[in-house]
Structure formats: C-alpha cells, structure tokens
Amino acid sequence: MSKTSPAVHVLIAAAGSGERMTSFDVPKQYIPLCGKAILRHTVEKFISIDAIQSINILINPEHKNHYSEALIGIKDVRTIKGSKTRKNSIYNGLKEILKVKNDDIILIHDAARPLIAREDIKKAIEAAVENGASSVAHKVNDTLYSNQESNTVDRTHLWAIQTPQVFRYDIIKKAHEELANDDSFTDDRGMVEAIGHKVTLVEGSQENIKITTENDLKMAEKLLDKGKTITATGFDVHAFEDGSSVRLGGIDIPHDKSLKGHSDADIVLHAITDAILGCINEGDIGTHFPPTDPQWKDCDSAVFLNAAIEKLKNKNGFVDFIDVTIMAEEPKIGPHREAMQNRISDITNVDAGNISIKATTTEGLGFTGRKEGIACQCAVTITRY
Ligand code: CTP
Ligand code: MG
C-alpha cells in the first residue's frame, strides 16, 4: 500500500463470554491454544502491518485479569469497554477510537478467529481502501440441504461470511447510528449493506474458522500444528575503546570503557538480530544495514532488531525464545540482567519470561580474557505458521 493510503484502525471484538464453549473456566478468547491465549494469537496477526495506526481491543472489564495475563509484553494496543452484544461492543469501539478521521479505515475482527492469514488481512484492507467496504468470506463447497423445504439449496452464489470486515469510518459509523435499535443483524457487513452500501467480498482461507465449540478448538490446534519451529544462532564481537559506559541489551551499563562500533555497538541486540534473520534465511545484519552506510552511524541497535522482527512477522513467524550468552571479563552483567530482559521485551514484544540472559568470563583466556572486547552468542527459536 502506498504511503498516502488512509490510516487503518483495528477493532478486535473480545468482550463475549463464550457460552457455547462449556468445558473451560475462562471465556473462550482467553483459552490457551498451542501455548498461548487465542486472543494473543489474534492480536499478533495485526502487529507490524503497514498502515495500521491503532489496535483497539473490546473487552469485558470483568475479564481484566485474563486480559493482562494473555497479552503480557504486547505494547501499543488499547482496550475499550465492550458491551452485552457483539453489535453494541463494536458500536462502543467506533465511538472510542482515538484520532479517527471520516476517511480512515476501520478493520473489525473477531478475537475468536486467530487463524486469519496476514495476506487476507492485507487484501481486505486494500479492497476497503478501494471500495469503502469489504469482508473476508469463502465460497460454500458443501452441498446444502434445507430440511424445511426438503430441498437441496443452490450453492452457486453462496458465501460463508467471516471477519475481518473493513469499512471507511463514515460508512460503518452511519450504519451503527442508523441501525442502533435494530438487533436483527449478525455482522457489520449486513448493516452496511442495509444502509445501501455495497460490500466487496474478498475470498480468504477456509482455515479462518471462528472458534465456537470444543471441536473448533481441536481443529485450530491441528491447523496451528503446521507451524514450523526453527532455531538459528547469532554471534557478535566489539572491541573496547575509551569511554564511560557500554551499551548491552539496549541499556547503558556504566564502565570505564565503551564498545567501538559504527552503530551503538550493542553486541547483544546485534547477535539477536542475526539469529532472527538466520531463522528466516534473510542474510545478516550487514546485508540490511551495511556499516559503510552513514545513516547507521551511532544508530540505536533497537532499529535493527525491530526491522528483523518485522521481517519475521511478514513471514508469519513469531519468536518463542531468546537465549543470550555474553562473554566478558567485565563489566558485571548479573545486576543488569532484568533491565536487559525488559528492554529487549519492549523492542521485540516477546514476553520477558522468554528472554534468557547469561554471562560468562573466559577465565582470562583469549581477547575477552585480555579485556580487549566483549563477545555475545545468541540462539533464537521461532515458529512460522
Ligand atoms: N463479542 C464481543 N462482545 C459481545 C459478544 C461477543 O466483543 N458482547 C466478540 C467475542 O468475544 C468473539 C466475537 O465477538 O470474539 C464473535 O462472537 P462469538 O463467537 O459469538 O463469541 P461469544 O459471544 O463469546 O460466544 P458465545 O456466542 O458462544 O457465547
Ligand atoms: Mg456470541
């Protein structure tokens, strides 16, 4: 999408109570699916998509504890109070989005559809930018039979409607305002059509199921199992020079030397960046940010790590675990371990509990032992869906 495209605001409907999913004691959007909450899977699909300006999650305030636990480490999302019905939850969302303009784009998605493909999200946004309104849907393949009419229904023109549904703000707002007292609608597309606006259908993957019952949960587990786990390593070294602090893991540690480098010489972030690029076979940090390029002079290495995370997300990959070993005779790393974990979590959106920072001396041996510099080795494990 071009830079002049309108801003996109995402509304994720997550305020329901999941009454058809009876065997869990948390609402369905907070049930763990392959190790993380359904809502977290869903939200992660929207992070780092170009053009998305805000992600707003409609929640029931009574679920606040479940919510905080499910989205730990995820930044830059906002919660809005939902309501008793899905329709009213969405209407609340439309009224509460910040800094929204009439020709901005609103993307509405069910938390209960964590298997949405990022490609389908992008296609739906593009269609709404073009036509004002779109919905992801798929053609019905099964033979349909009505036992009221004892008749096979012609399926030629039948589509199963899903979310995301994407609209220009003024259109979806008008639909909700005009139809505020009509409870007959089961989705926003239907409301927009009822006020006379055509909604473009975007054919999406059939895997985008709405998790409604225990059976759907089993199916989602099987579909997600296709995720491929990959581990790759990264390694970096920088020499000491005169100075007063070293930048490691995104934080400045006071020391009587600094690390010499073209950027901020943060070997920890460099090693993590390389390991992530390794997981997606995208070369190394120098391929993307050549040290000969003056624009990276003194650059905060968070920029490199962010870019690697973005590339990973664009390939439907998510970091499971980061394991770092710093080889240094000095400074002492232990007292700064937690601050590093938190800073790396800030940059990557990976839960700090899945970021391990270890340190070792090299017993006086080699260049690290002679205190000429520091080395860092890192392994990153990701899953690609
Ligand atoms: N939803 C919402 N506000 C409501 C009801 C539903 O935001 N008052 C959300 C749900 O959390 C879900 C999506 O809308 O992500 C689709 O609704 P549905 O699948 O029906 O979820 P629930 O209403 O939670 O489930 P059930 O109907 O089985 O109770
Ligand atoms: Mg419901």
Tab-separated table of C-alpha atoms and ligand atoms in Angstrom:
chain	number	residue	atom	x	y	z
A	1	MET	CA	0.000	0.000	0.000
A	2	SER	CA	1.285	3.478	-0.747
A	3	LYS	CA	2.300	5.996	1.874
A	4	THR	CA	-0.731	8.115	1.021
A	5	SER	CA	-3.172	5.331	1.994
A	6	PRO	CA	-5.573	6.192	4.803
A	7	ALA	CA	-4.784	5.159	8.379
A	8	VAL	CA	-6.247	1.838	9.467
A	9	HIS	CA	-7.697	1.360	12.961
A	10	VAL	CA	-8.299	-2.211	14.124
A	11	LEU	CA	-11.167	-3.164	16.420
A	12	ILE	CA	-10.899	-6.669	17.848
A	13	ALA	CA	-14.155	-7.946	19.357
A	14	ALA	CA	-13.172	-9.817	22.513
A	15	ALA	CA	-15.911	-8.950	25.002
A	16	GLY	CA	-18.010	-12.100	24.643
A	17	SER	CA	-18.378	-14.797	27.267
A	18	GLY	CA	-18.047	-17.847	25.009
A	19	GLU	CA	-21.159	-19.609	26.267
A	20	ARG	CA	-21.034	-22.350	23.648
A	21	MET	CA	-17.589	-23.416	24.879
A	22	THR	CA	-18.666	-25.059	28.103
A	23	SER	CA	-15.695	-27.019	29.446
A	24	PHE	CA	-13.347	-24.150	30.358
A	25	ASP	CA	-13.468	-21.773	33.287
A	26	VAL	CA	-12.189	-18.799	31.224
A	27	PRO	CA	-14.049	-17.120	28.333
A	28	LYS	CA	-13.013	-18.724	25.038
A	29	GLN	CA	-10.792	-15.879	23.819
A	30	TYR	CA	-8.512	-16.486	26.828
A	31	ILE	CA	-8.230	-20.281	26.397
A	32	PRO	CA	-4.678	-21.370	25.591
A	33	LEU	CA	-4.205	-22.607	22.036
A	34	CYS	CA	-0.810	-24.241	21.363
A	35	GLY	CA	0.649	-22.481	24.384
A	36	LYS	CA	-0.844	-19.002	24.177
A	37	ALA	CA	-4.240	-17.387	24.567
A	38	ILE	CA	-6.469	-17.332	21.486
A	39	LEU	CA	-6.698	-13.527	21.801
A	40	ARG	CA	-2.904	-13.239	21.771
A	41	HIS	CA	-2.666	-15.274	18.556
A	42	THR	CA	-5.256	-12.944	17.019
A	43	VAL	CA	-3.644	-9.686	18.168
A	44	GLU	CA	-0.195	-10.791	16.968
A	45	LYS	CA	-1.547	-11.141	13.435
A	46	PHE	CA	-2.157	-7.373	13.323
A	47	ILE	CA	1.124	-6.175	14.769
A	48	SER	CA	3.576	-4.667	12.261
A	49	ILE	CA	1.192	-4.486	9.328
A	50	ASP	CA	1.900	-1.331	7.342
A	51	ALA	CA	-0.863	1.255	7.520
A	52	ILE	CA	-2.287	0.013	10.834
A	53	GLN	CA	-2.313	3.036	13.094
A	54	SER	CA	-4.084	1.666	16.156
A	55	ILE	CA	-5.171	-1.682	17.575
A	56	ASN	CA	-8.157	-1.445	19.922
A	57	ILE	CA	-9.435	-4.470	21.798
A	58	LEU	CA	-13.012	-4.584	23.053
A	59	ILE	CA	-13.047	-6.360	26.374
A	60	ASN	CA	-15.397	-7.031	29.231
A	61	PRO	CA	-13.859	-5.224	32.258
A	62	GLU	CA	-14.651	-8.319	34.346
A	63	HIS	CA	-12.072	-10.181	32.238
A	64	LYS	CA	-9.309	-7.675	33.015
A	65	ASN	CA	-7.069	-10.200	34.794
A	66	HIS	CA	-7.363	-12.744	31.993
A	67	TYR	CA	-6.624	-9.972	29.513
A	68	SER	CA	-3.482	-8.728	31.285
A	69	GLU	CA	-2.122	-12.255	31.503
A	70	ALA	CA	-2.930	-13.107	27.890
A	71	LEU	CA	-1.286	-10.018	26.380
A	72	ILE	CA	1.710	-9.662	28.672
A	73	GLY	CA	4.597	-7.969	26.832
A	74	ILE	CA	2.440	-6.728	23.949
A	75	LYS	CA	2.640	-2.964	23.674
A	76	ASP	CA	0.778	-0.363	21.703
A	77	VAL	CA	-2.678	-1.877	22.000
A	78	ARG	CA	-5.586	-0.123	23.680
A	79	THR	CA	-8.614	-1.597	25.408
A	80	ILE	CA	-12.144	-0.289	25.018
A	81	LYS	CA	-15.083	-1.441	27.126
A	82	GLY	CA	-17.299	-3.888	25.245
A	83	SER	CA	-20.992	-4.368	25.760
A	84	LYS	CA	-23.640	-7.088	26.187
A	85	THR	CA	-23.973	-7.856	22.480
A	86	ARG	CA	-21.294	-8.012	19.826
A	87	LYS	CA	-23.087	-5.312	17.841
A	88	ASN	CA	-23.028	-2.922	20.802
A	89	SER	CA	-19.406	-3.802	21.588
A	90	ILE	CA	-18.467	-2.716	18.058
A	91	TYR	CA	-20.541	0.467	18.349
A	92	ASN	CA	-18.689	1.336	21.585
A	93	GLY	CA	-15.431	0.758	19.763
A	94	LEU	CA	-16.401	3.029	16.885
A	95	LYS	CA	-17.200	5.829	19.323
A	96	GLU	CA	-14.000	5.428	21.330
A	97	ILE	CA	-11.262	5.106	18.680
A	98	LEU	CA	-8.820	7.984	19.114
A	99	LYS	CA	-7.840	10.425	16.392
A	100	VAL	CA	-10.018	8.820	13.742
A	101	LYS	CA	-10.975	10.688	10.583
A	102	ASN	CA	-14.014	10.094	8.379
A	103	ASP	CA	-11.993	8.644	5.533
A	104	ASP	CA	-9.855	6.425	7.785
A	105	ILE	CA	-10.367	2.688	7.537
A	106	ILE	CA	-11.819	0.570	10.366
A	107	LEU	CA	-10.990	-3.127	10.407
A	108	ILE	CA	-13.283	-5.234	12.584
A	109	HIS	CA	-12.164	-8.744	13.537
A	110	ASP	CA	-13.373	-11.414	15.952
A	111	ALA	CA	-10.895	-12.409	18.645
A	112	ALA	CA	-12.252	-15.914	18.114
A	113	ARG	CA	-10.646	-16.115	14.636
A	114	PRO	CA	-6.950	-16.481	15.459
A	115	LEU	CA	-6.125	-18.332	12.240
A	116	ILE	CA	-6.677	-15.361	9.956
A	117	ALA	CA	-3.851	-15.137	7.404
A	118	ARG	CA	-1.943	-11.857	7.273
A	119	GLU	CA	-2.261	-11.933	3.491
A	120	ASP	CA	-6.072	-11.965	3.808
A	121	ILE	CA	-5.954	-9.047	6.256
A	122	LYS	CA	-3.955	-7.050	3.720
A	123	LYS	CA	-6.267	-7.995	0.845
A	124	ALA	CA	-9.342	-6.934	2.835
A	125	ILE	CA	-7.746	-3.584	3.710
A	126	GLU	CA	-6.861	-2.957	0.082
A	127	ALA	CA	-10.421	-3.742	-1.056
A	128	ALA	CA	-11.903	-1.374	1.530
A	129	VAL	CA	-9.493	1.416	0.584
A	130	GLU	CA	-10.698	0.939	-2.994
A	131	ASN	CA	-14.445	0.442	-2.467
A	132	GLY	CA	-15.261	1.691	1.035
A	133	ALA	CA	-16.314	-1.689	2.431
A	134	SER	CA	-15.068	-5.285	2.297
A	135	SER	CA	-15.447	-8.594	4.069
A	136	VAL	CA	-13.357	-11.723	4.054
A	137	ALA	CA	-15.502	-14.695	3.032
A	138	HIS	CA	-15.208	-18.059	1.333
A	139	LYS	CA	-17.343	-19.872	-1.198
A	140	VAL	CA	-19.511	-22.680	0.124
A	141	ASN	CA	-18.298	-26.030	-1.192
A	142	ASP	CA	-20.595	-28.469	0.606
A	143	THR	CA	-23.956	-29.437	-0.829
A	144	LEU	CA	-26.574	-27.560	1.153
A	145	TYR	CA	-29.942	-29.060	2.078
A	146	SER	CA	-32.925	-27.399	3.697
A	147	ASN	CA	-34.978	-29.789	5.793
A	148	GLN	CA	-37.787	-27.223	5.876
A	149	GLU	CA	-38.172	-27.262	2.131
A	150	SER	CA	-36.852	-30.856	1.704
A	151	ASN	CA	-34.725	-29.411	-0.997
A	152	THR	CA	-31.103	-29.001	-1.988
A	153	VAL	CA	-30.211	-25.324	-1.941
A	154	ASP	CA	-28.382	-23.959	-4.972
A	155	ARG	CA	-24.974	-23.034	-3.594
A	156	THR	CA	-23.634	-21.341	-6.711
A	157	HIS	CA	-23.949	-17.888	-5.213
A	158	LEU	CA	-23.450	-18.772	-1.552
A	159	TRP	CA	-20.590	-17.464	0.544
A	160	ALA	CA	-19.715	-18.061	4.193
A	161	ILE	CA	-19.030	-14.642	5.693
A	162	GLN	CA	-16.121	-14.193	8.087
A	163	THR	CA	-14.112	-11.365	9.571
A	164	PRO	CA	-12.119	-9.176	9.087
A	165	GLN	CA	-14.722	-6.797	7.766
A	166	VAL	CA	-13.260	-3.479	6.758
A	167	PHE	CA	-15.024	-0.156	6.194
A	168	ARG	CA	-14.433	3.536	5.724
A	169	TYR	CA	-15.153	5.104	9.114
A	170	ASP	CA	-18.011	7.355	7.977
A	171	ILE	CA	-19.820	4.386	6.388
A	172	ILE	CA	-19.635	1.981	9.328
A	173	LYS	CA	-20.422	4.769	11.798
A	174	LYS	CA	-23.523	5.739	9.842
A	175	ALA	CA	-24.676	2.095	9.731
A	176	HIS	CA	-24.369	1.749	13.506
A	177	GLU	CA	-26.045	5.095	14.166
A	178	GLU	CA	-28.991	4.429	11.872
A	179	LEU	CA	-29.492	0.830	12.969
A	180	ALA	CA	-28.754	1.282	16.657
A	181	ASN	CA	-32.139	-0.086	17.657
A	182	ASP	CA	-32.258	-2.999	15.242
A	183	ASP	CA	-30.996	-6.221	16.837
A	184	SER	CA	-31.537	-8.426	13.811
A	185	PHE	CA	-28.012	-8.113	12.372
A	186	THR	CA	-25.364	-10.772	12.929
A	187	ASP	CA	-22.464	-8.853	11.390
A	188	ASP	CA	-21.339	-5.367	10.392
A	189	ARG	CA	-21.329	-6.190	6.680
A	190	GLY	CA	-25.077	-6.806	6.864
A	191	MET	CA	-25.602	-3.418	8.486
A	192	VAL	CA	-23.541	-1.589	5.887
A	193	GLU	CA	-25.492	-3.294	3.092
A	194	ALA	CA	-28.744	-2.355	4.837
A	195	ILE	CA	-27.861	1.333	4.539
A	196	GLY	CA	-27.270	0.818	0.839
A	197	HIS	CA	-23.515	0.416	0.534
A	198	LYS	CA	-22.089	-2.500	-1.428
A	199	VAL	CA	-19.566	-4.644	0.431
A	200	THR	CA	-16.823	-6.267	-1.672
A	201	LEU	CA	-16.203	-9.909	-0.770
A	202	VAL	CA	-12.563	-10.915	-0.522
A	203	GLU	CA	-12.008	-14.649	-0.850
A	204	GLY	CA	-9.970	-15.816	2.122
A	205	SER	CA	-8.630	-19.051	3.503
A	206	GLN	CA	-11.094	-21.619	4.821
A	207	GLU	CA	-8.761	-22.035	7.787
A	208	ASN	CA	-10.052	-18.759	9.251
A	209	ILE	CA	-12.547	-20.617	11.456
A	210	LYS	CA	-14.392	-18.946	14.323
A	211	ILE	CA	-13.584	-20.943	17.421
A	212	THR	CA	-17.005	-21.556	18.924
A	213	THR	CA	-17.025	-25.067	20.406
A	214	GLU	CA	-14.511	-27.566	21.787
A	215	ASN	CA	-14.431	-29.184	18.361
A	216	ASP	CA	-13.281	-25.938	16.725
A	217	LEU	CA	-10.539	-25.679	19.316
A	218	LYS	CA	-9.256	-29.150	18.350
A	219	MET	CA	-9.377	-28.205	14.692
A	220	ALA	CA	-7.465	-24.954	15.353
A	221	GLU	CA	-4.817	-26.924	17.257
A	222	LYS	CA	-4.352	-29.216	14.260
A	223	LEU	CA	-4.133	-26.303	11.830
A	224	LEU	CA	-1.650	-24.447	14.021
A	225	ASP	CA	0.439	-27.569	14.449
A	226	LYS	CA	1.572	-26.934	10.912
A	227	GLY	CA	3.738	-24.259	12.482
A	228	LYS	CA	7.377	-24.986	11.822
A	229	THR	CA	9.856	-24.463	14.632
A	230	ILE	CA	13.246	-23.125	13.602
A	231	THR	CA	16.304	-22.263	15.691
A	232	ALA	CA	19.213	-20.152	14.488
A	233	THR	CA	22.190	-18.542	16.167
A	234	GLY	CA	23.864	-15.151	16.081
A	235	PHE	CA	27.326	-14.027	17.211
A	236	ASP	CA	28.990	-10.635	17.567
A	237	VAL	CA	32.176	-9.087	18.918
A	238	HIS	CA	33.191	-5.491	19.545
A	239	ALA	CA	36.448	-4.104	20.888
A	240	PHE	CA	36.726	-1.753	23.842
A	241	GLU	CA	37.762	1.884	23.474
A	242	ASP	CA	37.965	4.740	25.948
A	243	GLY	CA	34.591	5.688	27.353
A	244	SER	CA	32.267	5.693	30.324
A	245	SER	CA	29.586	3.067	29.547
A	246	VAL	CA	28.839	0.069	27.356
A	247	ARG	CA	25.513	-0.443	25.576
A	248	LEU	CA	24.394	-4.063	26.067
A	249	GLY	CA	20.916	-5.451	25.523
A	250	GLY	CA	19.566	-1.959	24.864
A	251	ILE	CA	20.735	-0.433	28.154
A	252	ASP	CA	23.797	1.595	29.118
A	253	ILE	CA	25.975	-0.028	31.768
A	254	PRO	CA	28.449	2.337	33.469
A	255	HIS	CA	32.033	1.195	32.856
A	256	ASP	CA	35.461	2.728	32.381
A	257	LYS	CA	35.392	1.750	28.677
A	258	SER	CA	32.928	1.757	25.796
A	259	LEU	CA	32.475	-0.557	22.830
A	260	LYS	CA	33.810	0.606	19.491
A	261	GLY	CA	31.475	0.353	16.514
A	262	HIS	CA	29.737	2.107	13.667
A	263	SER	CA	26.325	1.946	15.386
A	264	ASP	CA	25.932	1.896	19.176
A	265	ALA	CA	27.975	-1.387	19.175
A	266	ASP	CA	25.306	-3.270	21.144
A	267	ILE	CA	26.587	-6.818	20.580
A	268	VAL	CA	23.585	-8.347	22.365
A	269	LEU	CA	20.997	-6.749	20.074
A	270	HIS	CA	23.231	-7.481	17.074
A	271	ALA	CA	23.502	-11.185	17.949
A	272	ILE	CA	19.720	-11.434	18.495
A	273	THR	CA	19.065	-9.618	15.205
A	274	ASP	CA	21.374	-12.022	13.346
A	275	ALA	CA	19.756	-15.065	14.954
A	276	ILE	CA	16.289	-13.863	13.894
A	277	LEU	CA	17.482	-13.146	10.352
A	278	GLY	CA	19.007	-16.639	10.377
A	279	CYS	CA	15.634	-18.180	11.262
A	280	ILE	CA	14.133	-16.734	8.063
A	281	ASN	CA	17.283	-17.122	5.953
A	282	GLU	CA	17.484	-13.390	5.250
A	283	GLY	CA	21.231	-12.862	5.402
A	284	ASP	CA	22.727	-10.971	8.319
A	285	ILE	CA	22.641	-7.551	9.911
A	286	GLY	CA	25.302	-6.236	7.495
A	287	THR	CA	23.159	-7.276	4.496
A	288	HIS	CA	20.379	-4.968	5.638
A	289	PHE	CA	22.321	-2.251	7.458
A	290	PRO	CA	25.789	-2.036	5.852
A	291	PRO	CA	28.339	-0.469	8.219
A	292	THR	CA	29.559	1.557	5.221
A	293	ASP	CA	26.217	3.403	5.103
A	294	PRO	CA	26.497	6.691	7.049
A	295	GLN	CA	22.823	6.635	8.027
A	296	TRP	CA	23.544	3.839	10.573
A	297	LYS	CA	26.318	5.806	12.268
A	298	ASP	CA	25.681	5.814	16.050
A	299	CYS	CA	22.292	4.256	15.373
A	300	ASP	CA	20.335	2.698	18.254
A	301	SER	CA	20.523	-1.048	17.505
A	302	ALA	CA	16.874	-1.352	18.549
A	303	VAL	CA	16.189	-0.161	14.984
A	304	PHE	CA	17.956	-3.252	13.555
A	305	LEU	CA	16.219	-5.635	15.930
A	306	ASN	CA	12.844	-4.076	15.194
A	307	ALA	CA	13.420	-4.462	11.480
A	308	ALA	CA	14.311	-8.149	11.917
A	309	ILE	CA	11.128	-8.728	13.973
A	310	GLU	CA	9.133	-7.014	11.241
A	311	LYS	CA	10.637	-9.239	8.547
A	312	LEU	CA	9.847	-12.264	10.693
A	313	LYS	CA	6.225	-11.171	11.178
A	314	ASN	CA	5.837	-10.620	7.461
A	315	LYS	CA	6.749	-14.279	7.046
A	316	ASN	CA	4.177	-15.267	9.686
A	317	GLY	CA	6.885	-16.047	12.210
A	318	PHE	CA	6.867	-15.427	15.953
A	319	VAL	CA	9.704	-15.598	18.439
A	320	ASP	CA	9.272	-18.359	21.018
A	321	PHE	CA	12.508	-17.932	22.964
A	322	ILE	CA	15.714	-15.871	23.002
A	323	ASP	CA	18.788	-17.232	24.768
A	324	VAL	CA	21.812	-14.956	25.087
A	325	THR	CA	25.321	-15.622	26.419
A	326	ILE	CA	27.616	-12.636	26.939
A	327	MET	CA	31.340	-13.407	27.175
A	328	ALA	CA	33.030	-10.677	29.163
A	329	GLU	CA	35.590	-10.378	31.914
A	330	GLU	CA	33.940	-7.060	32.810
A	331	PRO	CA	31.582	-5.279	33.445
A	332	LYS	CA	29.424	-7.499	35.638
A	333	ILE	CA	26.235	-8.449	33.804
A	334	GLY	CA	24.165	-10.038	36.598
A	335	PRO	CA	22.905	-6.798	38.199
A	336	HIS	CA	21.624	-5.606	34.802
A	337	ARG	CA	20.042	-8.850	33.614
A	338	GLU	CA	16.438	-7.880	34.434
A	339	ALA	CA	16.717	-4.411	32.871
A	340	MET	CA	18.071	-6.034	29.688
A	341	GLN	CA	15.247	-8.575	29.607
A	342	ASN	CA	12.683	-5.791	29.972
A	343	ARG	CA	14.277	-3.590	27.320
A	344	ILE	CA	14.547	-6.471	24.828
A	345	SER	CA	10.934	-7.345	25.600
A	346	ASP	CA	9.996	-3.702	24.850
A	347	ILE	CA	11.739	-3.824	21.491
A	348	THR	CA	10.557	-7.279	20.385
A	349	ASN	CA	7.191	-7.709	22.139
A	350	VAL	CA	8.484	-11.069	23.385
A	351	ASP	CA	7.478	-11.817	26.978
A	352	ALA	CA	10.480	-11.080	29.263
A	353	GLY	CA	9.975	-14.574	30.723
A	354	ASN	CA	11.047	-15.977	27.351
A	355	ILE	CA	14.262	-13.947	27.184
A	356	SER	CA	17.238	-15.530	28.901
A	357	ILE	CA	20.404	-13.523	29.542
A	358	LYS	CA	23.502	-15.382	30.700
A	359	ALA	CA	27.086	-14.253	31.097
A	360	THR	CA	30.452	-15.901	31.493
A	361	THR	CA	34.088	-14.888	31.726
A	362	THR	CA	36.541	-16.806	29.562
A	363	GLU	CA	38.860	-17.457	32.508
A	364	GLY	CA	41.371	-14.838	31.360
A	365	LEU	CA	41.827	-16.576	28.004
A	366	GLY	CA	41.611	-15.032	24.546
A	367	PHE	CA	40.649	-11.478	23.583
A	368	THR	CA	37.777	-11.373	26.052
A	369	GLY	CA	40.085	-12.689	28.776
A	370	ARG	CA	42.626	-9.964	27.965
A	371	LYS	CA	39.770	-7.439	28.289
A	372	GLU	CA	40.199	-6.260	24.705
A	373	GLY	CA	36.482	-6.569	23.975
A	374	ILE	CA	33.255	-8.482	24.563
A	375	ALA	CA	31.574	-11.271	22.583
A	376	CYS	CA	27.953	-12.329	22.526
A	377	GLN	CA	26.349	-15.520	21.312
A	378	CYS	CA	22.614	-15.978	20.943
A	379	ALA	CA	20.120	-18.655	19.926
A	380	VAL	CA	16.590	-17.730	18.882
A	381	THR	CA	13.738	-20.177	18.396
A	382	ILE	CA	10.785	-19.128	16.307
A	383	THR	CA	7.623	-20.739	14.980
A	384	ARG	CA	6.434	-19.985	11.464
A	385	TYR	CA	2.825	-20.548	10.561
B	1	CTP	N1	-18.076	-10.409	21.276
B	1	CTP	C1	-17.957	-9.142	21.812
B	1	CTP	N2	-18.970	-8.637	22.598
B	1	CTP	C2	-20.064	-9.377	22.878
B	1	CTP	C3	-20.195	-10.658	22.324
B	1	CTP	C4	-19.192	-11.153	21.507
B	1	CTP	O1	-16.965	-8.465	21.590
B	1	CTP	N3	-20.983	-8.880	23.670
B	1	CTP	C5	-16.962	-10.967	20.496
B	1	CTP	C6	-16.489	-12.325	21.010
B	1	CTP	O2	-15.561	-12.179	22.069
B	1	CTP	C7	-15.929	-13.001	19.785
B	1	CTP	C8	-16.683	-12.320	18.635
B	1	CTP	O3	-17.375	-11.222	19.180
B	1	CTP	O4	-14.540	-12.819	19.626
B	1	CTP	C9	-17.615	-13.289	17.929
B	1	CTP	O5	-18.656	-13.689	18.826
B	1	CTP	P1	-18.925	-15.190	19.291
B	1	CTP	O6	-18.068	-16.120	18.531
B	1	CTP	O7	-20.394	-15.385	19.311
B	1	CTP	O8	-18.343	-15.181	20.801
B	1	CTP	P2	-19.115	-15.255	22.170
B	1	CTP	O9	-20.301	-14.386	22.143
B	1	CTP	O10	-18.091	-15.012	23.237
B	1	CTP	O11	-19.527	-16.803	22.221
B	1	CTP	P3	-20.980	-17.410	22.504
B	1	CTP	O12	-21.897	-16.780	21.474
B	1	CTP	O13	-20.791	-18.884	22.346
B	1	CTP	O14	-21.349	-17.005	23.905
B	2	MG	MG	-21.926	-14.759	20.690
